Amino acid sequence: MRWDHLADTAGDPTNHTGALAPAAPADLALFGRDAVTTRTFDTPEFQGITFHEVRARSIVNRVPGASRMPFEWTVNPYRGCTHACVYCFARKTHSYLDLDTGIGFDSQIVVKVNAPELLRAHLASPRWQGAHIAMGTNVDCYQRAEGRYRLMPGILEALRDRANPFSILTKGTLILRDLELLRQAAEVTEVGVSVSVGFTDRELWRTVEPGTPAPERRLDVVRTLAAHGIGCGVLMAPVIPFLGDRPEQLRATVRAVAEAGATSVTPLVLHLRPGAREWFLTWLGRHHPELVARYERMYAGGAYAPTWYQRRITRQVHELAAEFGMGPGGRATPRPERRRADGPVPDHHARVPAAEQLSLL
């Protein structure tokens, strides 16, 4: 395991039952020397899930220059995700810690317990120029663990207090807990929120996204945000070939998105990067063995479906969006001049619209 040279420096070393919990490993390069304890919660709410609580060395991550993302900076308070989406592209990141990218990704959750204080210090640095920060682009910052650790309120407060533009992508309904903080932030800076809803088929949802709120509940989030003046786009992701791409399925999803009051809908076809690919194909072999050969042919060229297929899905969704009175992309309502605590934010830090950013994930 790559998490070595540990110093157990903080926290109560017992779990909720009072039994001694093992010390949490922490990768020096990722988290520094200040590791706290690992606690295994054997409760109905978190049964089978292990939380590795760590004190991270940094929290604002620069996106690699070769990335296709149109934003440079991200914040990820968690690694691993209890949403357990079988297709999640972030599974590979668990292998960097010598953790399993299958069940381990779903049940071994790294929690950066000092994320809010790290972010506040980073934003206060004179070297930081107020660039856009994207959240939820690796694992979901509003996954179930957030209900216990409550890291996002402190993160949002830090961004609000520095009038730093940001965006959030989530499948979690827990974002509504922080509705007031989002509203306050939107008064002083540009805030983009997108909810991921790839399909409304409940049978498909139960098998490929077993730890997520139901699609209709996610659309309720869109509806609630809109009712409070916070525009919310929908990332229609993933569109799953041969399982979620029939014309009637696309129509039902786009109709539901439009009825929820989304500002935009952006389709994204399933992509299968290493780590996710193996786990998804294993799942496919169990549930839809007749499709394995078709997937192997479709993804023979790499992680992405053929361009012709992606274009076909995009065209269909955009045509449906127009039919239901919405556009494929959108821009937030212009906000007043953004100000840092120590003065105006320079004009050259333009925000990338959330739907445009997230369409490239």
XYZ file of C-alpha atoms in Angstrom, residues 63-332:
270
model
C -6.222 20.460 -13.868
C -3.431 18.993 -16.016
C -2.602 21.044 -19.085
C -3.444 18.162 -21.418
C -6.959 17.893 -20.001
C -10.008 18.611 -22.154
C -11.588 20.586 -19.303
C -12.149 24.302 -19.925
C -11.456 25.146 -16.270
C -8.110 25.064 -14.473
C -8.936 24.499 -10.811
C -10.985 21.994 -8.832
C -11.787 21.231 -5.204
C -12.532 17.639 -4.159
C -13.173 17.134 -0.439
C -13.712 13.376 -0.901
C -12.134 10.479 -2.769
C -14.244 7.427 -3.469
C -18.021 7.695 -3.666
C -20.916 5.845 -2.072
C -23.087 6.602 -5.100
C -21.485 3.426 -6.500
C -22.182 4.299 -10.149
C -20.807 1.337 -12.090
C -19.514 3.586 -14.882
C -17.783 6.247 -12.745
C -14.637 7.456 -14.521
C -13.018 8.443 -11.196
C -12.595 4.812 -10.111
C -9.030 4.771 -11.402
C -7.999 7.388 -8.831
C -8.430 4.846 -6.030
C -5.647 2.736 -7.510
C -3.227 5.615 -6.806
C -3.715 4.781 -3.123
C -3.518 1.032 -3.708
C -7.236 0.802 -3.013
C -9.641 -1.336 -5.008
C -11.349 0.483 -7.901
C -14.479 -1.670 -7.660
C -16.159 -2.258 -4.306
C -13.325 -0.362 -2.616
C -14.140 2.812 -4.533
C -17.750 2.530 -3.365
C -16.977 1.744 0.275
C -13.506 3.133 1.163
C -14.089 6.883 1.341
C -11.235 9.310 1.909
C -12.438 12.418 3.744
C -10.265 15.547 3.728
C -11.527 16.808 7.061
C -9.612 20.092 6.883
C -10.883 21.033 3.402
C -12.770 24.221 4.421
C -9.865 25.718 6.376
C -7.395 24.843 3.613
C -9.592 26.497 1.000
C -10.075 29.648 3.074
C -6.314 29.984 3.483
C -5.719 29.353 -0.214
C -8.241 31.983 -1.323
C -6.690 34.542 1.033
C -3.255 34.131 -0.510
C -2.110 37.179 -2.493
C -1.001 34.760 -5.211
C -4.563 33.582 -5.811
C -6.278 35.650 -8.498
C -9.881 34.514 -8.101
C -10.087 31.921 -10.873
C -13.176 29.778 -11.304
C -13.252 26.637 -9.117
C -15.189 23.555 -10.231
C -16.536 21.018 -7.740
C -18.054 17.584 -8.267
C -15.947 16.942 -11.354
C -14.187 13.932 -9.827
C -16.446 12.441 -7.162
C -19.668 13.911 -5.854
C -19.148 16.504 -3.110
C -22.771 15.894 -2.018
C -22.533 12.134 -1.660
C -23.912 10.541 1.505
C -20.703 11.128 3.468
C -21.330 14.873 3.261
C -24.388 14.427 5.475
C -22.046 13.316 8.234
C -18.979 15.481 7.655
C -20.613 18.746 6.514
C -17.574 20.012 4.626
C -19.456 21.879 1.911
C -20.959 24.648 4.080
C -17.462 25.756 5.102
C -16.266 25.495 1.509
C -19.176 27.573 0.211
C -18.709 30.154 2.950
C -15.047 30.549 1.992
C -15.954 31.020 -1.672
C -18.765 33.435 -0.808
C -16.601 35.522 1.491
C -13.985 35.937 -1.254
C -16.593 36.345 -4.015
C -14.795 33.575 -5.887
C -16.736 32.139 -8.861
C -17.497 28.441 -8.744
C -19.631 25.649 -10.133
C -21.014 22.420 -8.707
C -22.022 19.201 -10.448
C -23.961 16.721 -8.333
C -26.367 13.812 -8.223
C -27.041 14.534 -4.558
C -30.179 16.102 -3.146
C -28.179 17.212 -0.102
C -27.199 20.348 -2.012
C -30.577 21.781 -0.977
C -29.342 21.874 2.622
C -26.954 24.621 1.449
C -29.522 26.542 -0.575
C -29.154 29.710 1.472
C -25.369 29.687 1.121
C -25.704 29.236 -2.649
C -28.126 32.138 -2.781
C -25.765 34.351 -0.781
C -22.833 33.424 -3.004
C -24.860 34.119 -6.141
C -25.412 37.678 -4.925
C -21.680 38.441 -5.018
C -20.210 36.149 -7.668
C -21.079 33.828 -10.518
C -22.390 30.470 -9.408
C -23.118 27.567 -11.734
C -25.049 24.491 -10.608
C -25.652 21.396 -12.711
C -27.428 18.210 -11.726
C -26.556 14.940 -13.429
C -29.556 13.007 -14.774
C -28.663 10.664 -17.611
C -32.030 8.909 -17.805
C -35.351 8.568 -16.012
C -35.669 4.789 -16.432
C -36.036 3.543 -12.845
C -34.931 -0.031 -13.577
C -31.742 1.203 -15.210
C -31.158 3.641 -12.345
C -31.434 0.907 -9.682
C -28.769 -1.216 -11.345
C -26.178 1.307 -12.542
C -26.502 4.058 -9.888
C -27.563 2.118 -6.770
C -26.346 4.658 -4.218
C -27.836 7.779 -5.783
C -31.151 9.531 -5.224
C -33.767 8.577 -7.815
C -33.768 10.650 -11.036
C -37.071 12.302 -10.128
C -35.616 13.436 -6.801
C -32.657 14.984 -8.602
C -35.071 16.809 -10.877
C -36.823 18.076 -7.766
C -33.481 19.692 -6.894
C -33.513 21.489 -10.250
C -37.075 22.601 -9.606
C -36.323 23.868 -6.104
C -33.206 25.765 -7.144
C -35.128 27.427 -9.976
C -37.891 28.416 -7.566
C -35.269 30.194 -5.440
C -33.742 32.064 -8.352
C -30.728 29.814 -8.870
C -30.533 28.607 -12.453
C -29.632 24.952 -12.763
C -28.606 23.026 -15.852
C -28.805 19.284 -16.343
C -25.883 17.210 -17.507
C -27.646 14.320 -19.236
C -24.931 11.862 -18.381
C -24.281 9.257 -19.129
C -26.347 8.261 -22.106
C -25.683 4.512 -21.987
C -25.529 2.793 -25.382
C -28.137 0.060 -25.976
C -29.602 0.534 -22.490
C -30.595 4.188 -22.242
C -30.427 5.533 -25.795
C -33.719 4.502 -27.354
C -35.606 7.488 -28.840
C -38.459 7.092 -26.360
C -35.989 7.044 -23.451
C -34.256 10.201 -24.651
C -37.600 11.891 -25.149
C -38.844 10.984 -21.672
C -35.663 12.285 -20.061
C -35.535 15.578 -21.953
C -39.246 16.149 -21.296
C -38.723 15.615 -17.559
C -35.701 17.921 -17.557
C -37.664 20.661 -19.312
C -40.626 20.282 -16.960
C -38.274 20.644 -13.982
C -37.273 24.102 -15.229
C -33.641 23.383 -16.108
C -31.816 26.201 -17.854
C -30.075 23.772 -20.213
C -29.564 20.119 -21.023
C -26.179 18.794 -22.140
C -25.908 15.154 -23.238
C -22.777 13.126 -22.607
C -22.356 9.599 -23.918
C -20.855 6.987 -21.601
C -17.073 6.894 -21.662
C -15.078 4.040 -20.199
C -11.655 4.961 -18.919
C -9.319 2.378 -17.386
C -10.601 1.396 -13.960
C -14.190 2.186 -14.851
C -14.044 0.111 -18.028
C -13.206 -3.151 -16.277
C -15.795 -2.640 -13.548
C -18.545 -1.656 -15.993
C -17.874 -4.568 -18.361
C -17.954 -6.974 -15.407
C -21.341 -5.553 -14.433
C -22.505 -5.752 -18.042
C -21.484 -9.420 -18.257
C -23.630 -10.197 -15.208
C -26.704 -8.178 -16.152
C -26.614 -7.946 -19.955
C -24.207 -10.571 -21.307
C -25.710 -10.240 -24.774
C -24.305 -6.699 -24.976
C -20.668 -7.410 -24.071
C -19.508 -8.068 -27.638
C -21.312 -4.945 -28.882
C -19.570 -2.827 -26.253
C -16.204 -4.316 -27.052
C -16.695 -3.313 -30.671
C -18.051 0.140 -29.861
C -15.213 0.969 -27.454
C -12.458 -0.848 -29.332
C -10.860 2.507 -30.182
C -10.495 3.672 -26.587
C -12.480 5.254 -23.772
C -14.969 7.113 -25.954
C -17.814 5.945 -28.168
C -17.356 6.608 -31.903
C -17.754 10.222 -32.959
C -20.684 9.416 -35.242
C -22.582 7.926 -32.299
C -21.851 10.849 -29.992
C -23.007 13.293 -32.656
C -26.193 11.355 -33.226
C -27.097 11.420 -29.543
C -26.214 15.109 -29.243
C -28.353 15.978 -32.255
C -31.329 13.991 -30.939
C -31.155 15.583 -27.500
C -30.764 19.095 -28.877
C -33.743 18.597 -31.178
C -35.826 17.372 -28.252
C -34.646 20.284 -26.113
C -35.808 22.724 -28.781
C -39.133 20.903 -29.026
C -39.679 21.281 -25.294
C -38.634 24.929 -25.278
C -35.127 24.807 -23.898
C -31.660 25.179 -25.318
C -28.641 22.861 -25.212
C -26.510 25.361 -23.308
C -27.041 28.432 -21.232
C -25.498 31.289 -19.352
C -26.234 32.449 -15.883
